[in-house]
mmCIF file of C-alpha atoms in Angstrom:
data_model
loop_
_atom_site.group_PDB
_atom_site.id
_atom_site.type_symbol
_atom_site.label_atom_id
_atom_site.label_comp_id
_atom_site.label_asym_id
_atom_site.label_seq_id
_atom_site.Cartn_x
_atom_site.Cartn_y
_atom_site.Cartn_z
ATOM 1 C CA MET Y 1 61.181 3.915 7.240
ATOM 2 C CA LYS Y 2 63.781 4.848 9.808
ATOM 3 C CA GLN Y 3 61.457 7.031 11.881
ATOM 4 C CA CYS Y 4 58.639 4.525 12.428
ATOM 5 C CA ALA Y 5 58.457 1.101 13.989
ATOM 6 C CA LEU Y 6 56.246 -1.515 12.359
ATOM 7 C CA LEU Y 7 54.063 -3.703 14.580
ATOM 8 C CA ILE Y 8 52.627 -6.992 13.275
ATOM 9 C CA PRO Y 9 50.445 -9.234 15.495
ATOM 10 C CA VAL Y 10 50.641 -12.867 14.368
ATOM 11 C CA PHE Y 11 48.422 -15.818 15.220
ATOM 12 C CA ASN Y 12 49.001 -18.958 13.139
ATOM 13 C CA SER Y 13 49.391 -16.890 9.981
ATOM 14 C CA PRO Y 14 50.593 -18.610 6.780
ATOM 15 C CA ILE Y 15 54.371 -18.342 6.900
ATOM 16 C CA GLU Y 16 55.228 -18.036 3.207
ATOM 17 C CA PRO Y 17 53.070 -14.920 2.561
ATOM 18 C CA LEU Y 18 54.424 -13.397 5.783
ATOM 19 C CA ARG Y 19 57.989 -14.123 4.654
ATOM 20 C CA ARG Y 20 57.401 -12.339 1.340
ATOM 21 C CA TYR Y 21 55.767 -9.463 3.192
ATOM 22 C CA LEU Y 22 58.717 -9.056 5.587
ATOM 23 C CA GLN Y 23 61.141 -9.195 2.666
ATOM 24 C CA GLN Y 24 59.249 -6.407 0.887
ATOM 25 C CA LEU Y 25 59.157 -4.323 4.065
ATOM 26 C CA THR Y 26 62.899 -4.616 4.633
ATOM 27 C CA GLU Y 27 63.576 -3.845 0.977
ATOM 28 C CA ASN Y 28 61.587 -0.622 1.468
ATOM 29 C CA GLY Y 29 63.741 0.443 4.388
ATOM 30 C CA CYS Y 30 61.802 -0.826 7.413
ATOM 31 C CA GLU Y 31 64.414 -1.042 10.170
ATOM 32 C CA HIS Y 32 62.267 -1.627 13.251
ATOM 33 C CA ILE Y 33 59.812 -4.485 12.753
ATOM 34 C CA ILE Y 34 58.151 -5.993 15.823
ATOM 35 C CA LEU Y 35 56.393 -9.348 15.526
ATOM 36 C CA VAL Y 36 54.076 -10.405 18.344
ATOM 37 C CA ASP Y 37 53.372 -14.132 18.335
ATOM 38 C CA ASP Y 38 49.974 -14.337 20.016
ATOM 39 C CA GLY Y 39 50.048 -17.984 21.113
ATOM 40 C CA SER Y 40 50.654 -19.622 17.737
ATOM 41 C CA THR Y 41 51.420 -23.325 17.373
ATOM 42 C CA ALA Y 42 54.946 -24.541 18.087
ATOM 43 C CA GLN Y 43 55.538 -25.049 14.376
ATOM 44 C CA CYS Y 44 54.417 -21.518 13.551
ATOM 45 C CA HIS Y 45 56.482 -20.067 16.397
ATOM 46 C CA THR Y 46 59.624 -21.840 15.175
ATOM 47 C CA ALA Y 47 59.053 -20.403 11.701
ATOM 48 C CA LEU Y 48 58.562 -16.941 13.207
ATOM 49 C CA GLU Y 49 61.854 -17.240 15.069
ATOM 50 C CA GLU Y 50 63.585 -17.995 11.777
ATOM 51 C CA LEU Y 51 61.898 -15.065 10.044
ATOM 52 C CA ALA Y 52 62.747 -12.714 12.923
ATOM 53 C CA GLU Y 53 66.398 -13.689 12.738
ATOM 54 C CA LYS Y 54 66.572 -13.444 8.944
ATOM 55 C CA TYR Y 55 64.867 -10.060 8.672
ATOM 56 C CA HIS Y 56 66.209 -8.603 11.961
ATOM 57 C CA CYS Y 57 62.802 -8.358 13.621
ATOM 58 C CA LYS Y 58 62.065 -8.204 17.328
ATOM 59 C CA LEU Y 59 59.906 -11.209 18.252
ATOM 60 C CA LEU Y 60 57.654 -10.942 21.309
ATOM 61 C CA THR Y 61 55.698 -14.008 22.428
ATOM 62 C CA HIS Y 62 52.454 -14.782 24.236
ATOM 63 C CA PRO Y 63 52.512 -18.364 25.596
ATOM 64 C CA VAL Y 64 48.777 -18.634 24.861
ATOM 65 C CA ASN Y 65 46.430 -16.799 22.535
ATOM 66 C CA LEU Y 66 45.274 -13.570 24.227
ATOM 67 C CA GLY Y 67 43.808 -11.727 21.261
ATOM 68 C CA LYS Y 68 44.812 -9.071 18.752
ATOM 69 C CA GLY Y 69 44.261 -6.243 21.205
ATOM 70 C CA ALA Y 70 46.581 -7.847 23.745
ATOM 71 C CA ALA Y 71 49.202 -8.367 21.027
ATOM 72 C CA LEU Y 72 49.028 -4.717 20.005
ATOM 73 C CA LYS Y 73 49.373 -3.576 23.618
ATOM 74 C CA THR Y 74 52.343 -5.870 24.110
ATOM 75 C CA GLY Y 75 54.013 -4.199 21.132
ATOM 76 C CA PHE Y 76 53.127 -0.729 22.373
ATOM 77 C CA GLY Y 77 54.492 -1.570 25.804
ATOM 78 C CA TYR Y 78 57.766 -2.779 24.312
ATOM 79 C CA LEU Y 79 58.122 0.467 22.363
ATOM 80 C CA LEU Y 80 57.438 2.542 25.474
ATOM 81 C CA GLU Y 81 60.051 0.682 27.493
ATOM 82 C CA ASN Y 82 62.761 0.297 24.876
ATOM 83 C CA MET Y 83 62.324 2.642 21.933
ATOM 84 C CA CYS Y 84 60.284 5.615 23.109
ATOM 85 C CA GLY Y 85 61.473 8.691 21.267
ATOM 86 C CA VAL Y 86 64.768 7.289 19.993
ATOM 87 C CA SER Y 87 65.904 4.485 17.741
ATOM 88 C CA PRO Y 88 68.379 1.868 18.925
ATOM 89 C CA SER Y 89 70.216 2.157 15.612
ATOM 90 C CA LYS Y 90 73.685 3.667 15.393
ATOM 91 C CA LYS Y 91 72.386 6.897 13.901
ATOM 92 C CA GLN Y 92 69.990 7.378 16.822
ATOM 93 C CA THR Y 93 67.185 8.487 14.517
ATOM 94 C CA PRO Y 94 64.158 9.547 16.596
ATOM 95 C CA LEU Y 95 61.073 7.372 16.269
ATOM 96 C CA ILE Y 96 57.920 9.396 15.733
ATOM 97 C CA GLY Y 97 55.488 6.494 16.066
ATOM 98 C CA VAL Y 98 54.462 2.983 15.129
ATOM 99 C CA ILE Y 99 52.494 1.638 12.159
ATOM 100 C CA CYS Y 100 50.245 -1.352 12.916
ATOM 101 C CA VAL Y 101 49.675 -3.788 10.059
ATOM 102 C CA ASP Y 102 47.976 -7.167 9.784
ATOM 103 C CA SER Y 103 49.966 -10.313 9.069
ATOM 104 C CA ASP Y 104 47.698 -11.641 6.310
ATOM 105 C CA GLY Y 105 49.077 -9.442 3.539
ATOM 106 C CA GLN Y 106 45.947 -7.324 3.106
ATOM 107 C CA HIS Y 107 47.897 -4.121 3.696
ATOM 108 C CA ALA Y 108 49.861 -3.481 0.523
ATOM 109 C CA ILE Y 109 53.430 -2.239 0.881
ATOM 110 C CA ASN Y 110 52.551 0.892 -1.096
ATOM 111 C CA ASP Y 111 49.817 1.675 1.419
ATOM 112 C CA VAL Y 112 52.179 1.176 4.353
ATOM 113 C CA MET Y 113 54.619 3.568 2.705
ATOM 114 C CA ARG Y 114 51.794 6.036 2.074
ATOM 115 C CA VAL Y 115 50.899 5.981 5.761
ATOM 116 C CA TYR Y 116 54.571 6.466 6.635
ATOM 117 C CA LYS Y 117 54.931 9.487 4.348
ATOM 118 C CA THR Y 118 51.763 10.994 5.821
ATOM 119 C CA ALA Y 119 53.132 10.398 9.322
ATOM 120 C CA LEU Y 120 56.287 12.338 8.440
ATOM 121 C CA GLU Y 121 54.085 15.263 7.409
ATOM 122 C CA ALA Y 122 51.766 15.040 10.438
ATOM 123 C CA PRO Y 123 53.626 13.045 13.125
ATOM 124 C CA GLU Y 124 51.291 14.127 15.940
ATOM 125 C CA ARG Y 125 48.146 12.756 14.286
ATOM 126 C CA ILE Y 126 46.780 9.228 14.398
ATOM 127 C CA ILE Y 127 46.428 7.945 10.844
ATOM 128 C CA PHE Y 128 43.936 5.379 9.558
ATOM 129 C CA GLY Y 129 44.242 3.633 6.219
ATOM 130 C CA ALA Y 130 40.671 3.714 4.912
ATOM 131 C CA ARG Y 131 39.349 1.167 2.403
ATOM 132 C CA ASP Y 132 36.577 1.707 -0.126
ATOM 133 C CA PHE Y 133 33.663 -0.507 0.925
ATOM 134 C CA SER Y 134 31.593 0.379 -2.141
ATOM 135 C CA LEU Y 135 33.702 -1.859 -4.401
ATOM 136 C CA ASP Y 136 32.073 -4.998 -5.806
ATOM 137 C CA HIS Y 137 34.584 -7.475 -4.367
ATOM 138 C CA VAL Y 138 34.029 -6.387 -0.757
ATOM 139 C CA PRO Y 139 32.161 -9.154 1.159
ATOM 140 C CA ALA Y 140 28.605 -8.135 2.012
ATOM 141 C CA ARG Y 141 29.071 -8.832 5.734
ATOM 142 C CA SER Y 142 32.123 -6.529 5.825
ATOM 143 C CA ARG Y 143 30.268 -3.758 3.986
ATOM 144 C CA PHE Y 144 27.245 -4.006 6.276
ATOM 145 C CA GLY Y 145 29.381 -4.221 9.423
ATOM 146 C CA ASN Y 146 31.369 -1.146 8.474
ATOM 147 C CA VAL Y 147 28.272 0.922 7.716
ATOM 148 C CA LEU Y 148 26.731 -0.076 11.047
ATOM 149 C CA THR Y 149 29.824 0.652 13.131
ATOM 150 C CA CYS Y 150 30.493 3.944 11.330
ATOM 151 C CA THR Y 151 26.911 5.031 11.991
ATOM 152 C CA THR Y 152 26.888 4.061 15.662
ATOM 153 C CA MET Y 153 30.305 5.647 16.256
ATOM 154 C CA ARG Y 154 29.061 8.882 14.717
ATOM 155 C CA LEU Y 155 25.788 8.870 16.666
ATOM 156 C CA PHE Y 156 27.107 7.859 20.090
ATOM 157 C CA HIS Y 157 30.645 9.257 20.033
ATOM 158 C CA GLY Y 158 30.610 12.050 17.480
ATOM 159 C CA ILE Y 159 33.541 10.654 15.490
ATOM 160 C CA SER Y 160 33.188 10.429 11.725
ATOM 161 C CA LEU Y 161 35.152 7.661 9.993
ATOM 162 C CA THR Y 162 34.735 5.870 6.676
ATOM 163 C CA ASP Y 163 36.489 2.670 7.813
ATOM 164 C CA THR Y 164 36.220 1.648 11.456
ATOM 165 C CA GLN Y 165 37.583 -1.845 10.868
ATOM 166 C CA THR Y 166 40.960 -1.003 9.364
ATOM 167 C CA GLY Y 167 44.015 -2.578 10.946
ATOM 168 C CA LEU Y 168 46.436 -0.222 9.177
ATOM 169 C CA ARG Y 169 46.963 2.487 11.758
ATOM 170 C CA TYR Y 170 49.750 4.877 12.672
ATOM 171 C CA ILE Y 171 50.044 5.750 16.367
ATOM 172 C CA PRO Y 172 52.326 8.632 17.460
ATOM 173 C CA MET Y 173 54.783 7.889 20.257
ATOM 174 C CA PRO Y 174 53.137 10.325 22.739
ATOM 175 C CA ALA Y 175 49.829 8.430 22.374
ATOM 176 C CA LEU Y 176 51.242 4.976 23.163
ATOM 177 C CA GLU Y 177 50.719 5.259 26.912
ATOM 178 C CA THR Y 178 47.043 6.005 26.314
ATOM 179 C CA MET Y 179 46.807 3.090 23.875
ATOM 180 C CA CYS Y 180 48.237 0.737 26.511
ATOM 181 C CA SER Y 181 45.595 1.820 29.043
ATOM 182 C CA ILE Y 182 42.637 1.067 26.758
ATOM 183 C CA THR Y 183 40.594 -1.974 27.791
ATOM 184 C CA GLY Y 184 39.942 -5.008 25.614
ATOM 185 C CA ASN Y 185 42.207 -7.824 24.473
ATOM 186 C CA ARG Y 186 40.635 -9.026 21.257
ATOM 187 C CA PHE Y 187 39.124 -7.337 18.222
ATOM 188 C CA GLU Y 188 37.065 -5.026 20.423
ATOM 189 C CA TYR Y 189 40.302 -3.306 21.440
ATOM 190 C CA GLU Y 190 40.535 -1.575 18.062
ATOM 191 C CA THR Y 191 36.997 -0.272 18.555
ATOM 192 C CA ASN Y 192 37.839 0.888 22.075
ATOM 193 C CA MET Y 193 40.761 2.715 20.519
ATOM 194 C CA LEU Y 194 38.313 4.685 18.364
ATOM 195 C CA VAL Y 195 36.154 5.427 21.411
ATOM 196 C CA ALA Y 196 39.226 6.721 23.283
ATOM 197 C CA ILE Y 197 40.241 8.882 20.317
ATOM 198 C CA ALA Y 198 36.769 10.410 20.218
ATOM 199 C CA ARG Y 199 36.591 10.759 23.991
ATOM 200 C CA HIS Y 200 39.941 12.520 24.352
ATOM 201 C CA LYS Y 201 39.627 14.421 21.061
ATOM 202 C CA LEU Y 202 42.910 13.056 19.754
ATOM 203 C CA PRO Y 203 43.712 14.405 16.268
ATOM 204 C CA PHE Y 204 43.408 11.895 13.436
ATOM 205 C CA ILE Y 205 43.184 11.699 9.675
ATOM 206 C CA GLU Y 206 42.164 9.049 7.145
ATOM 207 C CA ILE Y 207 43.993 8.312 3.919
ATOM 208 C CA PRO Y 208 42.682 6.027 1.140
ATOM 209 C CA ILE Y 209 44.300 2.613 0.717
ATOM 210 C CA ASP Y 210 43.726 -0.382 -1.530
ATOM 211 C CA THR Y 211 40.773 -2.563 -0.621
ATOM 212 C CA VAL Y 212 42.208 -6.067 -0.476
ATOM 213 C CA TYR Y 213 40.210 -9.139 0.571
ATOM 214 C CA ILE Y 214 42.051 -12.423 0.169
ATOM 215 C CA GLU Y 215 39.507 -15.224 -0.404
ATOM 216 C CA GLU Y 216 36.815 -13.008 1.157
ATOM 217 C CA ASN Y 217 38.895 -12.696 4.301
ATOM 218 C CA ALA Y 218 38.752 -16.435 4.902
ATOM 219 C CA GLY Y 219 41.972 -16.362 6.935
ATOM 220 C CA SER Y 220 40.614 -13.915 9.491
ATOM 221 C CA HIS Y 221 40.280 -15.064 13.104
ATOM 222 C CA PHE Y 222 37.310 -12.736 13.609
ATOM 223 C CA ARG Y 223 34.360 -14.578 15.203
ATOM 224 C CA PRO Y 224 31.292 -12.905 13.694
ATOM 225 C CA ILE Y 225 28.829 -13.319 16.572
ATOM 226 C CA ARG Y 226 31.040 -13.215 19.660
ATOM 227 C CA ASP Y 227 33.415 -10.509 18.455
ATOM 228 C CA SER Y 228 30.590 -8.403 17.002
ATOM 229 C CA ILE Y 229 28.851 -8.444 20.391
ATOM 230 C CA ARG Y 230 32.092 -7.336 22.046
ATOM 231 C CA ILE Y 231 32.558 -4.531 19.514
ATOM 232 C CA TYR Y 232 29.066 -3.083 19.767
ATOM 233 C CA PHE Y 233 29.087 -3.379 23.531
ATOM 234 C CA CYS Y 234 32.224 -1.223 23.492
ATOM 235 C CA ILE Y 235 30.556 1.372 21.284
ATOM 236 C CA LEU Y 236 27.355 1.475 23.354
ATOM 237 C CA ALA Y 237 28.870 0.895 26.817
ATOM 238 C CA ALA Y 238 28.643 4.546 27.893
ATOM 239 C CA PHE Y 239 25.044 4.784 26.668
ATOM 240 C CA PHE Y 240 24.109 1.584 28.518
ATOM 241 C CA ARG Y 241 25.643 2.995 31.705
ATOM 242 C CA PHE Y 242 23.824 6.283 31.118
ATOM 243 C CA THR Y 243 20.514 4.430 30.716
ATOM 244 C CA LEU Y 244 21.046 2.402 33.902
ATOM 245 C CA SER Y 245 22.002 5.564 35.775
ATOM 246 C CA SER Y 246 18.799 7.272 34.641
ATOM 247 C CA LEU Y 247 16.603 4.280 35.489
ATOM 248 C CA SER Y 248 18.134 3.871 38.943
ATOM 249 C CA ALA Y 249 17.771 7.618 39.565
ATOM 250 C CA ALA Y 250 14.107 7.355 38.646
ATOM 251 C CA ALA Y 251 13.708 4.449 41.087
ATOM 252 C CA ILE Y 252 15.393 6.477 43.840
ATOM 253 C CA ASP Y 253 13.156 9.444 43.042
ATOM 254 C CA PHE Y 254 10.066 7.266 43.397
ATOM 255 C CA GLY Y 255 11.370 5.634 46.583
ATOM 256 C CA VAL Y 256 12.270 8.889 48.315
ATOM 257 C CA PHE Y 257 8.957 10.426 47.280
ATOM 258 C CA SER Y 258 7.095 7.471 48.781
ATOM 259 C CA VAL Y 259 9.016 7.607 52.058
ATOM 260 C CA VAL Y 260 8.531 11.360 52.502
ATOM 261 C CA VAL Y 261 4.813 11.120 51.754
ATOM 262 C CA PHE Y 262 4.472 8.248 54.248
ATOM 263 C CA PHE Y 263 6.039 10.209 57.117
ATOM 264 C CA LEU Y 264 4.557 13.643 56.383
ATOM 265 C CA GLN Y 265 1.037 12.843 55.221
ATOM 266 C CA ASP Y 266 -0.362 13.242 58.754
ATOM 267 C CA ILE Y 267 1.572 16.464 59.406
ATOM 268 C CA TYR Y 268 0.884 18.591 56.325
ATOM 269 C CA SER Y 269 -2.030 18.892 53.952
ATOM 270 C CA GLY Y 270 -2.054 16.712 50.886
ATOM 271 C CA GLY Y 271 -0.835 19.416 48.520
ATOM 272 C CA LYS Y 272 2.041 20.502 50.743
ATOM 273 C CA THR Y 273 3.102 16.915 51.355
ATOM 274 C CA ILE Y 274 3.229 16.135 47.649
ATOM 275 C CA LEU Y 275 5.163 19.324 46.858
ATOM 276 C CA LEU Y 276 7.697 18.760 49.627
ATOM 277 C CA ALA Y 277 8.104 15.081 48.753
ATOM 278 C CA THR Y 278 8.606 15.953 45.079
ATOM 279 C CA VAL Y 279 11.301 18.534 45.868
ATOM 280 C CA VAL Y 280 13.195 16.277 48.292
ATOM 281 C CA ALA Y 281 13.000 13.278 45.961
ATOM 282 C CA ARG Y 282 14.195 15.290 42.975
ATOM 283 C CA ILE Y 283 17.145 16.751 44.915
ATOM 284 C CA VAL Y 284 18.267 13.326 46.147
ATOM 285 C CA SER Y 285 17.810 11.540 42.811
ATOM 286 C CA SER Y 286 19.445 14.301 40.770
ATOM 287 C CA LEU Y 287 22.500 14.429 43.040
ATOM 288 C CA TYR Y 288 22.779 10.653 42.747
ATOM 289 C CA ASN Y 289 22.439 10.837 38.959
ATOM 290 C CA PHE Y 290 25.026 13.612 38.777
ATOM 291 C CA MET Y 291 27.631 11.691 40.789
ATOM 292 C CA VAL Y 292 27.076 8.414 38.932
ATOM 293 C CA ASN Y 293 27.249 10.097 35.521
ATOM 294 C CA ARG Y 294 30.378 12.010 36.476
ATOM 295 C CA GLN Y 295 32.317 9.121 37.983
ATOM 296 C CA LEU Y 296 30.976 5.912 36.443
ATOM 297 C CA VAL Y 297 29.297 6.804 33.159
ATOM 298 C CA PHE Y 298 31.612 9.412 31.636
ATOM 299 C CA HIS Y 299 34.654 9.095 33.952
ATOM 300 C CA SER Y 300 35.004 12.870 33.985
ATOM 301 C CA HIS Y 301 37.596 14.883 35.891
ATOM 302 C CA SER Y 302 35.996 18.287 35.290
ATOM 303 C CA SER Y 303 35.793 20.794 38.136
ATOM 304 C CA MET Y 304 32.851 20.209 40.455
ATOM 305 C CA PRO Y 305 31.269 23.718 40.769
ATOM 306 C CA GLY Y 306 31.160 24.418 37.049
ATOM 307 C CA THR Y 307 29.967 20.916 36.242
ATOM 308 C CA ILE Y 308 27.084 21.110 38.730
ATOM 309 C CA ILE Y 309 25.937 24.417 37.239
ATOM 310 C CA LYS Y 310 26.016 22.929 33.739
ATOM 311 C CA TYR Y 311 24.206 19.782 34.883
ATOM 312 C CA TYR Y 312 21.314 21.603 36.562
ATOM 313 C CA SER Y 313 21.102 24.129 33.714
ATOM 314 C CA LEU Y 314 20.545 21.190 31.378
ATOM 315 C CA ALA Y 315 17.985 19.676 33.763
ATOM 316 C CA ILE Y 316 15.981 22.918 33.846
ATOM 317 C CA LEU Y 317 16.230 23.344 30.081
ATOM 318 C CA GLN Y 318 15.120 19.756 29.558
ATOM 319 C CA LEU Y 319 12.123 20.257 31.882
ATOM 320 C CA VAL Y 320 11.031 23.415 30.060
ATOM 321 C CA ALA Y 321 11.605 21.866 26.638
ATOM 322 C CA SER Y 322 9.563 18.813 27.568
ATOM 323 C CA ALA Y 323 6.594 20.862 28.730
ATOM 324 C CA TYR Y 324 6.688 23.165 25.714
ATOM 325 C CA LEU Y 325 7.225 20.474 23.080
ATOM 326 C CA VAL Y 326 4.557 18.154 24.493
ATOM 327 C CA THR Y 327 2.027 20.998 24.519
ATOM 328 C CA TRP Y 328 2.964 22.195 21.017
ATOM 329 C CA LEU Y 329 2.982 18.737 19.430
ATOM 330 C CA TRP Y 330 -0.252 17.700 21.129
ATOM 331 C CA HIS Y 331 -2.062 20.754 19.782
ATOM 332 C CA SER Y 332 -0.374 20.399 16.369
ATOM 333 C CA PHE Y 333 -1.861 16.914 15.960
ATOM 334 C CA GLY Y 334 -5.353 18.044 16.841
ATOM 335 C CA ALA Y 335 -5.284 17.818 20.650
ATOM 336 C CA ILE Y 336 -6.666 14.297 20.535
ATOM 337 C CA ARG Y 337 -8.032 13.232 23.888
ATOM 338 C CA ASN Y 338 -5.910 10.870 26.038
ATOM 339 C CA THR Y 339 -2.832 11.126 23.772
ATOM 340 C CA GLN Y 340 -0.792 13.465 25.966
ATOM 341 C CA VAL Y 341 1.085 10.593 27.617
ATOM 342 C CA LEU Y 342 2.062 9.114 24.243
ATOM 343 C CA VAL Y 343 3.305 12.483 22.992
ATOM 344 C CA LYS Y 344 5.283 12.995 26.201
ATOM 345 C CA ALA Y 345 6.895 9.562 25.852
ATOM 346 C CA VAL Y 346 8.125 10.397 22.341
ATOM 347 C CA VAL Y 347 9.381 13.854 23.337
ATOM 348 C CA ASP Y 348 11.135 12.659 26.486
ATOM 349 C CA LEU Y 349 12.815 9.824 24.595
ATOM 350 C CA ALA Y 350 14.241 12.319 22.109
ATOM 351 C CA LEU Y 351 15.351 14.587 24.963
ATOM 352 C CA PHE Y 352 16.953 11.570 26.655
ATOM 353 C CA PHE Y 353 19.247 11.022 23.657
ATOM 354 C CA MET Y 354 19.914 14.755 23.519
ATOM 355 C CA SER Y 355 20.823 14.756 27.205
ATOM 356 C CA PHE Y 356 23.301 11.918 26.692
ATOM 357 C CA TYR Y 357 25.015 13.801 23.875
ATOM 358 C CA VAL Y 358 25.175 17.107 25.783
ATOM 359 C CA GLN Y 359 26.440 15.479 28.974
ATOM 360 C CA ARG Y 360 29.109 13.522 27.116
ATOM 361 C CA ARG Y 361 30.331 16.469 25.043
ATOM 362 C CA TRP Y 362 29.793 19.496 27.320
ATOM 363 C CA ILE Y 363 29.046 18.652 30.934
ATOM 364 C CA PHE Y 364 31.364 15.676 31.515
ATOM 365 C CA PRO Y 365 34.093 16.034 28.882
ATOM 366 C CA ALA Y 366 37.162 13.844 28.958
ATOM 367 C CA ARG Y 367 40.409 15.084 30.408
ATOM 368 C CA ASN Y 368 42.725 16.381 27.695
ATOM 369 C CA ILE Y 369 45.774 14.221 27.045
ATOM 370 C CA LYS Y 370 49.165 15.834 26.792
ATOM 371 C CA ARG Y 371 50.658 15.215 23.380
ATOM 372 C CA SER Y 372 54.030 16.867 23.804
#
């Protein structure tokens, strides 16, 4: 494994299994192993120093526990500063990327080697080692959590994965700078990584690996409630921002409408006042919504003229679709009296989700990342 570095975050991991793991890795040709001690106890840190010296690993240290995400970024940062594109070995073999593995032994050596061989064939792609969650020995909470995160990632970010929780990942060297800029310091960082991959359309592949759970993952530092909240907030963050943007735009629309009606009701007839107030309010609120969505919701850098045209084209299409669908559905269900508002609520909710998807994928796409 001369062309890949190996990155292992460690936090109070059992030393003997880690020692055997490092021995197996070095026996399989791993020359560049980076251990990141994420605030382990003094006893554990001393043992890690001994292992690093024995197996020629680079040991990086956090004085206090910062989280797995922070440990990964520390390793990525070290690679960027010291080993980006070239190996420090005498042969100067270029490094194509880094393989991230967990320290608890759940990533079999054969799987690490399989990821490495795949990386040699497709060095520009991010590679995920995907487990089979349908097996009987997989803990129920892990199976349920994976199904839920896979579903929400597909619905809200358009990325289809079979294992969103895997820690066995290959990251190409050109993508490391992006990986260092991703927010999150704990387990949510790995989810944010998936969001960034989907957002920037980075190429990736999944390869099957063994599904190993040691004592039902009893050694994991994952905190089910707190870390799950962090993870799903990361997945749904853009949608939450989109919802708040829409609600605040609606409030502005109502406020501007009220102000215009107040000042013009004695100047123009009732019909003209309402029409003018509606137009002014919609212009102000839509411009506000456009700017907030562009800068704060989707963080887009797309050109302004083209984006505005796309945005208002969607707004017009959404208005027409709402009117048509409400009318069609209302008549299809028998035109029951006083049910128009209910039908409109259902239709507009569906169009709201559609609008989020279209704006994220078409109107406010992410800036492409150079991979050369």
